[in-house]
Backbone as a ProteinNet text record, in pm:
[ID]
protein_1_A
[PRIMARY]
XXXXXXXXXXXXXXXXXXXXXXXXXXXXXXXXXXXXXXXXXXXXXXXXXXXXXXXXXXXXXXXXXXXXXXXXXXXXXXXXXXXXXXXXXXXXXXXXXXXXXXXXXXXXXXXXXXXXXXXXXXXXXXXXXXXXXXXXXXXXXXXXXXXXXXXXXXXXXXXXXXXXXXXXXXXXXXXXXXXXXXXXXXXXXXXXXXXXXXXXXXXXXXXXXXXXXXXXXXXX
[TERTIARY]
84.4	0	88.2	63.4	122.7	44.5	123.6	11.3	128.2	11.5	10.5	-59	82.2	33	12.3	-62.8	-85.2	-92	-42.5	-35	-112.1	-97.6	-164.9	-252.5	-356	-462.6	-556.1	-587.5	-654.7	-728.5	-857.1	-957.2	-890	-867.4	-808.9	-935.6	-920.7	-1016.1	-984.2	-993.2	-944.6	-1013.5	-1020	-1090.6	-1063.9	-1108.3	-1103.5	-1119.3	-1011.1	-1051.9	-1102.5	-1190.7	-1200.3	-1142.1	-1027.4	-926.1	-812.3	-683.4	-618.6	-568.3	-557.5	-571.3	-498.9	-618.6	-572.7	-591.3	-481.3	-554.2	-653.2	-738.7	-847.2	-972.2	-965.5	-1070.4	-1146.4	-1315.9	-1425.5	-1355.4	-1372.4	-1337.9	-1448.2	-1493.7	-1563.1	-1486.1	-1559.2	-1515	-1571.9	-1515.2	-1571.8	-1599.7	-1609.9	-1647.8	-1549.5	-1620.8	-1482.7	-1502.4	-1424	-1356.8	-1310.8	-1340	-1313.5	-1272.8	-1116.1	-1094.1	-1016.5	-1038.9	-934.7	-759.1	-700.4	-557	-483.1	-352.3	-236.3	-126.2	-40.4	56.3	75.7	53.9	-15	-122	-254.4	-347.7	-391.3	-281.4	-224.9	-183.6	-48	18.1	-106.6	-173.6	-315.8	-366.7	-442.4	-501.3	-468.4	-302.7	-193.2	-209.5	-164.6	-163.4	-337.8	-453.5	-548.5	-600.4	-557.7	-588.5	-551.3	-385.4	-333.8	-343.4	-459.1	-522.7	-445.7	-351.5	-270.9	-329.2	-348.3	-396.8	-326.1	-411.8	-351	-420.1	-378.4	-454.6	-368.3	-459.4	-476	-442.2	-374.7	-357.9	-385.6	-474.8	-487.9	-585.7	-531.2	-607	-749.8	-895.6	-1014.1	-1110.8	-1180	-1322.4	-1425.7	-1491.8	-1578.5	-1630.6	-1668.5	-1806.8	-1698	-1618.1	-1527.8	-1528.5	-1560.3	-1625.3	-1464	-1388.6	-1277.5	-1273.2	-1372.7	-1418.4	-1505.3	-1599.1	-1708.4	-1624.9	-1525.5	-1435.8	-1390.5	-1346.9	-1241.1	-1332.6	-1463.1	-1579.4	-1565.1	-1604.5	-1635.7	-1537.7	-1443.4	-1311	-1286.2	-1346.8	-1374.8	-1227.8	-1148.3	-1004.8	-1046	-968.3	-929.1	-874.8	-954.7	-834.1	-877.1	-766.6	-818.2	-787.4	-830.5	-821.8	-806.2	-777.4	-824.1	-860.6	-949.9	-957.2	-903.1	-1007.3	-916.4	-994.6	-948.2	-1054.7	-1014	-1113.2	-1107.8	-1078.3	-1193.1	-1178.5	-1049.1	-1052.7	-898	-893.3	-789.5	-761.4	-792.3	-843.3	-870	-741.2	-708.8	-592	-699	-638.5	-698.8	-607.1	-651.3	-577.8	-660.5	-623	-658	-585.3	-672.3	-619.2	-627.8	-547.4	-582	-577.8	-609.8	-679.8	-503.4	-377.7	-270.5	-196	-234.2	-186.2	-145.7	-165.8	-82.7	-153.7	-80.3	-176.9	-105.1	-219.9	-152	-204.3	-141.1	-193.9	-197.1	-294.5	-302.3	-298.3	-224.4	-236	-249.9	-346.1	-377	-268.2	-236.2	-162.4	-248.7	-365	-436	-423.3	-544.1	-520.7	-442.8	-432	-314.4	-373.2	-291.1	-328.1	-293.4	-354.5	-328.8	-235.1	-157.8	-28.4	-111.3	-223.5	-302.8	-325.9	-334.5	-396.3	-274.3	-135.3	-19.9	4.1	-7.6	51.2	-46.9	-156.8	-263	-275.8	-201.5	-165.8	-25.5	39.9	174.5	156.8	59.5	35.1	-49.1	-166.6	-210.6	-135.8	-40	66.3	117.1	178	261.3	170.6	84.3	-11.9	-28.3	-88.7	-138.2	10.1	162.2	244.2	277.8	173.5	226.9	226.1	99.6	71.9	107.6	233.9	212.8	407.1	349.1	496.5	553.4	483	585.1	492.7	554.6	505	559	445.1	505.4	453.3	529.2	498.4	573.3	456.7	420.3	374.1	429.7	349.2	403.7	368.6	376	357.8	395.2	364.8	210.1	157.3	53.1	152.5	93.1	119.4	173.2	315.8	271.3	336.9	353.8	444.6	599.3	658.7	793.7	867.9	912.7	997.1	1059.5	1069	1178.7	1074.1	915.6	828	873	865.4	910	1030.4	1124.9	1256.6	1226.9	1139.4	1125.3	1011.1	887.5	825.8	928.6	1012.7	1095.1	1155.5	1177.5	1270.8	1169.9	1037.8	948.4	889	903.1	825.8	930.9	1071.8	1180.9	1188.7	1105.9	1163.5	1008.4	958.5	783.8	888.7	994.6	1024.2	982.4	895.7	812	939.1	913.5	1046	932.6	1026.5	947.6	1014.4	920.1	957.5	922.7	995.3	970.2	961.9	837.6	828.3	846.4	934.8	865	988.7	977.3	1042.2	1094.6	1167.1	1204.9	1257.4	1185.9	1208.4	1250.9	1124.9	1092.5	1216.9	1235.7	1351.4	1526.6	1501.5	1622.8	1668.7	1540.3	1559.8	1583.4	1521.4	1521	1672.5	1740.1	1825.7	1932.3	1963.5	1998.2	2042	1925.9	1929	1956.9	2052.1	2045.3	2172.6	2230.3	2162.7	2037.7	2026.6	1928.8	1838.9	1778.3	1635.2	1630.3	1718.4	1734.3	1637.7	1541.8	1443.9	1471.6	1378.7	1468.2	1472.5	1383	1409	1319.8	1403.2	1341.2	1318.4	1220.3	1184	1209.9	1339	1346.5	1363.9	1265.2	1278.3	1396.9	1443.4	1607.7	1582.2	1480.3	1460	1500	1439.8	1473	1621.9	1612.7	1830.5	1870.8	1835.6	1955.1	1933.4	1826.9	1800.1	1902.5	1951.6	2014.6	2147.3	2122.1	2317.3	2402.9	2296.8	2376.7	2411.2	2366.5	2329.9	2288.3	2289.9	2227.2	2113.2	1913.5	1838.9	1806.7	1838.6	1849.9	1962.1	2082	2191.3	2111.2	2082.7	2024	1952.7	1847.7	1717.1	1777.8	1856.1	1916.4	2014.4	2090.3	2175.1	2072.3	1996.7	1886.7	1805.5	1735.7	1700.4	1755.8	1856.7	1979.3	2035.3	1963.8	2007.8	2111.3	2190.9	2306.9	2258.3	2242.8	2206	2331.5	2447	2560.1	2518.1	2480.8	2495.7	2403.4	2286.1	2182.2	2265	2327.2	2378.6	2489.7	2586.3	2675.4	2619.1	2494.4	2459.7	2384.7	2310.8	2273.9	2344.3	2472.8	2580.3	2646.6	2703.8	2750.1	2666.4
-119.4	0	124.7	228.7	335.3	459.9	531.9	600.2	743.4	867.6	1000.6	1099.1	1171.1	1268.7	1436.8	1457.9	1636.8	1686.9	1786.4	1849.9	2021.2	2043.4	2149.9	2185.1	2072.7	2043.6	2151.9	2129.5	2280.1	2203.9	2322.6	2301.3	2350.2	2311.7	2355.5	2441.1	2556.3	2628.5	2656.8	2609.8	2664.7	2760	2807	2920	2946.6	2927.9	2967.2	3085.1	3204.8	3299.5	3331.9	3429.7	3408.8	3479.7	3524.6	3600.1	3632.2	3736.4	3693.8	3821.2	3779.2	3867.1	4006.3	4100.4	4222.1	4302.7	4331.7	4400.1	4500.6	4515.3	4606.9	4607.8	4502.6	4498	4377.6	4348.9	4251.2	4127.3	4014.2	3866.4	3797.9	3722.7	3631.7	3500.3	3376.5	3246.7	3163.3	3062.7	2954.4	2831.8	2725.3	2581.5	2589.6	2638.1	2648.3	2492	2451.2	2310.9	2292.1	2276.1	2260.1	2106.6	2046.4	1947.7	1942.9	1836.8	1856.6	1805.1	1896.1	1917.5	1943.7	1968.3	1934.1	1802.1	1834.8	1725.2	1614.2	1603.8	1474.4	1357	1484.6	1394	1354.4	1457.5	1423.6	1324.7	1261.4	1153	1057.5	1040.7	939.1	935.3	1013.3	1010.8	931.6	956.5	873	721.7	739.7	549.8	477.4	580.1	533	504.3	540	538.6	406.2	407	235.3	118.7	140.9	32.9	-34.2	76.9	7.6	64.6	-9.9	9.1	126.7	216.9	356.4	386.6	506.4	586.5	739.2	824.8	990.4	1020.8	1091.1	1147.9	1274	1359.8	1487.2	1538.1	1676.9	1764.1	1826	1774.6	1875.2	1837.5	1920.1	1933.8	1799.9	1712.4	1631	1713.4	1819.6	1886.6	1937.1	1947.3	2042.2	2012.1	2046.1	2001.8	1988.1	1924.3	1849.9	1714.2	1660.9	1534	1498.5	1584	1524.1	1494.9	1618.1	1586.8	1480.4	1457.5	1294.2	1194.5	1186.5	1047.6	1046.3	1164.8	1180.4	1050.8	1105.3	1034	919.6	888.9	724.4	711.8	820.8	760	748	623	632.8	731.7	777.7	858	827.5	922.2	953	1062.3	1133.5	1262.2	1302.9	1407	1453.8	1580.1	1618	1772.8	1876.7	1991	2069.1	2200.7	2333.9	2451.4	2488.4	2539.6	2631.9	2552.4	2603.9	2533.1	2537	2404.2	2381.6	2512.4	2544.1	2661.3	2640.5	2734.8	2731.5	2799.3	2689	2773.1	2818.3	2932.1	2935.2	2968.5	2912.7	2897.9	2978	3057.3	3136.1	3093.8	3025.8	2993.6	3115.5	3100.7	3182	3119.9	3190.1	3112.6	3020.2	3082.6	3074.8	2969.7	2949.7	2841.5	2870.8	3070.1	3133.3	3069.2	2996.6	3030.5	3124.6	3174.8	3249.1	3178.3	3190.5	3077.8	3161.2	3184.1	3256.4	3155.3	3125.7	3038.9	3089	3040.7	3045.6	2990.6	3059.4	2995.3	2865.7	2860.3	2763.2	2835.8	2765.2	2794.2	2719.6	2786.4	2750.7	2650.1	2513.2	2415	2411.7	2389.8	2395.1	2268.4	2299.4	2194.5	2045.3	2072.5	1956.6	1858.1	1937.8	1864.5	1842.9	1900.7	1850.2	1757.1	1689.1	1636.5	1480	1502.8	1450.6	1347.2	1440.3	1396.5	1321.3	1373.2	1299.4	1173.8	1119.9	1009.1	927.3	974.9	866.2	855.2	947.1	892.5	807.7	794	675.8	541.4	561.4	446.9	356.1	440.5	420.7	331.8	390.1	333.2	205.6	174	41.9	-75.6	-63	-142.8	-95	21.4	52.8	53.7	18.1	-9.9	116	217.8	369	451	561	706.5	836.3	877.8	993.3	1135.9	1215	1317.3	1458.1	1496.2	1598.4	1699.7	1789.6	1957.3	2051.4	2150.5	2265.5	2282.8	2315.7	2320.6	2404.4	2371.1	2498.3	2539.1	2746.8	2801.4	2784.7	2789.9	2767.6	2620.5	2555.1	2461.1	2482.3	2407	2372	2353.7	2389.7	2342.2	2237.1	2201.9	2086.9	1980.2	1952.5	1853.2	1745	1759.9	1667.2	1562.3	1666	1516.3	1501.1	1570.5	1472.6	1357.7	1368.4	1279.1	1166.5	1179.6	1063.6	989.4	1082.1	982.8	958.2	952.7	885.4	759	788.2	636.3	549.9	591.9	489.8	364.4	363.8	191.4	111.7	181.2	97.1	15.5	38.3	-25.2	1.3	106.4	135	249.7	246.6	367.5	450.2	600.9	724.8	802.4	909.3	955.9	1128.4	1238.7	1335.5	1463.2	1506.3	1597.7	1753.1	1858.5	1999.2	2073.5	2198.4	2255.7	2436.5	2498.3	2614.6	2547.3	2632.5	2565.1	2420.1	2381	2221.9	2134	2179	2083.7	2126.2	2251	2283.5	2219.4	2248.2	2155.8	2019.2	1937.6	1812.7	1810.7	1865.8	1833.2	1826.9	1957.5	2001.7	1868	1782.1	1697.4	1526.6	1543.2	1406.1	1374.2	1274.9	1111.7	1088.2	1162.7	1080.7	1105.2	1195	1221.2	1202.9	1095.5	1088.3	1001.5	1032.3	945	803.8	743.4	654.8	763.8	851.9	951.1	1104.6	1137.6	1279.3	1330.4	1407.3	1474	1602.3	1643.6	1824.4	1834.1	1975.2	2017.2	2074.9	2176.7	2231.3	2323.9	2427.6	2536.7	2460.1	2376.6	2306	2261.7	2176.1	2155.9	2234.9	2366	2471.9	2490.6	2514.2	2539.3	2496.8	2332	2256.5	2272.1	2316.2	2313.5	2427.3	2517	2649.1	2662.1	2561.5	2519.7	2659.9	2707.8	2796.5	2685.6	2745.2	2627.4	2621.3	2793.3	2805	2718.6	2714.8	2615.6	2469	2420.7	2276.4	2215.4	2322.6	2338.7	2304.7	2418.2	2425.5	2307.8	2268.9	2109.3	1994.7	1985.6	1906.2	1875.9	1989.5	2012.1	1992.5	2033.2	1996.5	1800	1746.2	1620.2	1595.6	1647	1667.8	1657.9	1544.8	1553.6	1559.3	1556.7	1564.4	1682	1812.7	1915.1	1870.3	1811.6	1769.2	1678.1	1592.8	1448.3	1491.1	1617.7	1643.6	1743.6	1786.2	1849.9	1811.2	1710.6	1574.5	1527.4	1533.6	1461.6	1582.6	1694.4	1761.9	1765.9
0	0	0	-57.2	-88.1	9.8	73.9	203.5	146.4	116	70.9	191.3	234.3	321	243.4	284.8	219.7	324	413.2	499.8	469.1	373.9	326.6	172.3	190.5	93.1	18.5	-81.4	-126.9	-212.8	-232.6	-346.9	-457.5	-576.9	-701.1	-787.3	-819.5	-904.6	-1018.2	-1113.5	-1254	-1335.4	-1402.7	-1450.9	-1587.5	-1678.6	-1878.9	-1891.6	-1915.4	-1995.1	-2132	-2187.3	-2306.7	-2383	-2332.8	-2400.2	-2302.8	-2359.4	-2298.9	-2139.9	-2019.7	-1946.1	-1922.7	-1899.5	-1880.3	-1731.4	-1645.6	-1553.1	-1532.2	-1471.9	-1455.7	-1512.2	-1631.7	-1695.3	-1675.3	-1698.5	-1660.3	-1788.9	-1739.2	-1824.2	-1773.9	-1931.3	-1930.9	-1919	-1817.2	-1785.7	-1858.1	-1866.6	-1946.9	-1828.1	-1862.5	-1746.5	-1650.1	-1546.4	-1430.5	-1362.5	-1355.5	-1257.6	-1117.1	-1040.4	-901	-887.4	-777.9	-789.3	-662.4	-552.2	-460.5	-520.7	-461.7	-469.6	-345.8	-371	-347.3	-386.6	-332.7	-421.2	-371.1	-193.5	-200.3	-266.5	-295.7	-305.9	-470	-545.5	-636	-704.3	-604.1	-610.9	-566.7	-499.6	-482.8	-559.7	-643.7	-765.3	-866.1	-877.8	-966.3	-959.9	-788.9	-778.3	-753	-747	-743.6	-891.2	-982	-1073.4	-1198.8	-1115.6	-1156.1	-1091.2	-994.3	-935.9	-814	-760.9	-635.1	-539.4	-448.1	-294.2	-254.4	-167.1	-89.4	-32.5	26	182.3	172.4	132.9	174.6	257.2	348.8	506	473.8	505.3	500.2	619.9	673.3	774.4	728.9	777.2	684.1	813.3	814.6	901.1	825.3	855.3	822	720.4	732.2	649.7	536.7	526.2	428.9	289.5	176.5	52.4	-3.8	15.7	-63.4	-19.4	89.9	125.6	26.5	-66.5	-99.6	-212.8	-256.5	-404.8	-400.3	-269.2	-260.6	-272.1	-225	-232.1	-376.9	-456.2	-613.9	-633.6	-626.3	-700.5	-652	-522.1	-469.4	-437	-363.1	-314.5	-181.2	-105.8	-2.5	89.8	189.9	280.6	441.1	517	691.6	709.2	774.9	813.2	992.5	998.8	1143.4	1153.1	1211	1239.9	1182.3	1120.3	1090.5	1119.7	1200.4	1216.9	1106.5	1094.5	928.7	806.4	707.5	595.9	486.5	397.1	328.9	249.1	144.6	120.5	-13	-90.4	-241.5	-293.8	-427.6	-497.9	-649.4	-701.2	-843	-955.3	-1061.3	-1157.6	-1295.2	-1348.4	-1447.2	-1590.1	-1673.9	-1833	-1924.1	-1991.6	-2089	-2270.9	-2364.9	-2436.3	-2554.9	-2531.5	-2588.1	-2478.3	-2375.3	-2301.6	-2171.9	-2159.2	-2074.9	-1935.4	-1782	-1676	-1595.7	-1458.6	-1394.2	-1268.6	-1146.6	-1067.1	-928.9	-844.7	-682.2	-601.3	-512.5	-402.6	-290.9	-200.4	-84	4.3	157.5	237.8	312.3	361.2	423.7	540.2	622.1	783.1	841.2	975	1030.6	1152.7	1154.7	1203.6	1388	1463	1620.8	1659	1746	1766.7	1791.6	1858.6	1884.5	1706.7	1636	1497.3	1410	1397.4	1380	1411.8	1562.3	1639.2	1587.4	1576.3	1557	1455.8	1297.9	1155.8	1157.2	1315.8	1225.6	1300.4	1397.1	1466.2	1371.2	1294.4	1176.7	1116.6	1032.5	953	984	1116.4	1145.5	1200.2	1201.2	1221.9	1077.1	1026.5	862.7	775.8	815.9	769.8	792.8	938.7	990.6	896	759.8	687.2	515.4	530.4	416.9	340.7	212.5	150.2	111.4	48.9	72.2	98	192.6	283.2	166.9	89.1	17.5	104.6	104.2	222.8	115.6	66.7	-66.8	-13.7	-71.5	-83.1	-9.6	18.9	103.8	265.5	410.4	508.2	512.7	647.2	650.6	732	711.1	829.1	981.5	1017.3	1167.9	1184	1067	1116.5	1092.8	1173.4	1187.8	1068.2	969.8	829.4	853.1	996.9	1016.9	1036.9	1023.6	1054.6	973.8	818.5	730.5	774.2	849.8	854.6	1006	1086.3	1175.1	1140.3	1006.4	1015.2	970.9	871.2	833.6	964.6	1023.9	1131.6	1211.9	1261.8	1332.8	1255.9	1118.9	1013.7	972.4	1054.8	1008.6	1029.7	1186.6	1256	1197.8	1085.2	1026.2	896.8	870.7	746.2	636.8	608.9	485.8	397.3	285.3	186.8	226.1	229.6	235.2	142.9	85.1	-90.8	-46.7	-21	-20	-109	-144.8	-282	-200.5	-208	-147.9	-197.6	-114.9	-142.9	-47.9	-47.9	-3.4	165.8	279.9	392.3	434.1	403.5	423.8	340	213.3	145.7	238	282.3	310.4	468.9	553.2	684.9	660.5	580.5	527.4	549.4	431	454.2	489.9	569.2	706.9	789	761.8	863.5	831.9	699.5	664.1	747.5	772.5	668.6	779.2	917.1	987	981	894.8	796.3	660.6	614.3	489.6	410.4	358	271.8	163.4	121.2	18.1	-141.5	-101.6	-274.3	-246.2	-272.4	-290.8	-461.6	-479.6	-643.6	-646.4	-651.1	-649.1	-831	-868.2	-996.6	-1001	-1122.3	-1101.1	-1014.6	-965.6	-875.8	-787.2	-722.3	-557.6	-579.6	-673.2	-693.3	-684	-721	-690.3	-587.4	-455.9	-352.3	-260.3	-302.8	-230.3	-255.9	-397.3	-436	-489.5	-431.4	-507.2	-667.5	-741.7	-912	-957.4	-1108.5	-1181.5	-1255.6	-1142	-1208.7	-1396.3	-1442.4	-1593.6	-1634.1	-1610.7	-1663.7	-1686.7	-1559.5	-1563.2	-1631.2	-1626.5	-1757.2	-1917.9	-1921.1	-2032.2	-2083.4	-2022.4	-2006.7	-2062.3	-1967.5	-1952.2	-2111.2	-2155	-2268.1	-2402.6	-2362.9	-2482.1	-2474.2	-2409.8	-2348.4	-2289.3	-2187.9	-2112.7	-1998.6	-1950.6	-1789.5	-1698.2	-1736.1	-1594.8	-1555.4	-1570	-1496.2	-1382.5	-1357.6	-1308.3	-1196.3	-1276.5	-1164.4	-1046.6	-1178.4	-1101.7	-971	-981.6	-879.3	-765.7	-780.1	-697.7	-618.8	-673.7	-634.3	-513.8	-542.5	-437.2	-306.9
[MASK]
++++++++++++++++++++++++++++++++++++++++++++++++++++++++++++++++++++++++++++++++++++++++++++++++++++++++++++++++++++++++++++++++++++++++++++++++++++++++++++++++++++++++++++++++++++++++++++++++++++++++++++++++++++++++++++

């Protein structure tokens, strides 16, 4: 079983312009879409979708309408408590491909409901073959939660796979090898985060099919 934590979950809003955006002026929308998100529940979607067993971990109030999104979609999850509802991100199309994207910070979670999520997590892992622990902090937490969740889901035996970035990637790894995951996914922005890299060089390497700049920076 594959067990996906989102710590800071959001309603996804997308939005069709019918042309292309201008400040100050009225726009017409086209079929707007609402979908629960984040990059946890993301990665669930993924593996719910190729038919492998999983489990959601995310913070939401019973009543919170990214539960009803998640029934829609018939994924598995558990939750615990959450005051205040999840955070809407929105996403603005435009008709050439352009998006522009507002994100919400989320509310900010009480030490009680931190404390709360990182105890199902480690419950939930008891039966699970990898712990992916995706996305953004809410408000108010610790940047250093992530490598302490690793080092609390270590003695479960399960691989743990960490997606993030800014704070959270940098405490991470601050703190290896004894928060060290079996894989982390940094894009070239987060590689450079970690390695002082130019993330345009990498890109550019990359593109051109030259991945040493990439490895060699992995590597430092």
């Amino acid at each position: 079983m594959i067990v996906t934590l989102t710590a800071n979950p959001s309603l996804d809003r997308t939005v069709p312009l019918d042309r292309g955006l201008t400040r100050g002026e009225v726009h017409r929308a086209g079929a707007v879409t609402v979908e629960p998100g984040g990059k946890g529940i993301n990665v669930a979607r993924v593996v719910h979708y190729a038919g492998h067993p999983l489990r959601a971990v995310l913070p939401a109030d019973p009543g919170d309408p990214i539960l009803r999104g998640l029934d829609e979609l018939m994924l598995p999850y558990r939750t615990v408590p959450l005051l205040g509802q999840v955070r809407t991100n929105l996403t603005l199309t435009e008709p050439d491909g352009t998006t522009t994207k507002i994100n919400e910070p989320g509310p900010t979670p009480s030490p009680a409901t931190v404390e709360a999520l990182a105890r199902l997590l480690v419950l939930e892992a008891e039966r699970a073959d990898w712990v992916v622990l995706s996305g953004s902090l809410p408000p108010g937490v610790p940047a250093s939660w992530y490598a302490d969740l690793v080092q609390a889901l270590r003695p479960w035996g399960c691989r743990i796979a960490v997606d993030t970035s800014d704070a959270p990637l940098l405490a991470l790894a601050a703190a290896f090898p004894a928060a060290a995951p079996d894989l982390i996914k940094p894009n070239s922005e987060e590689l450079a985060q970690l390695t002082g890299a130019d993330p345009e060089a990498l890109e550019a390497a990359a593109a051109a099919g030259d991945p040493s700049a990439t490895v060699l920076a992995a590597r430092s």
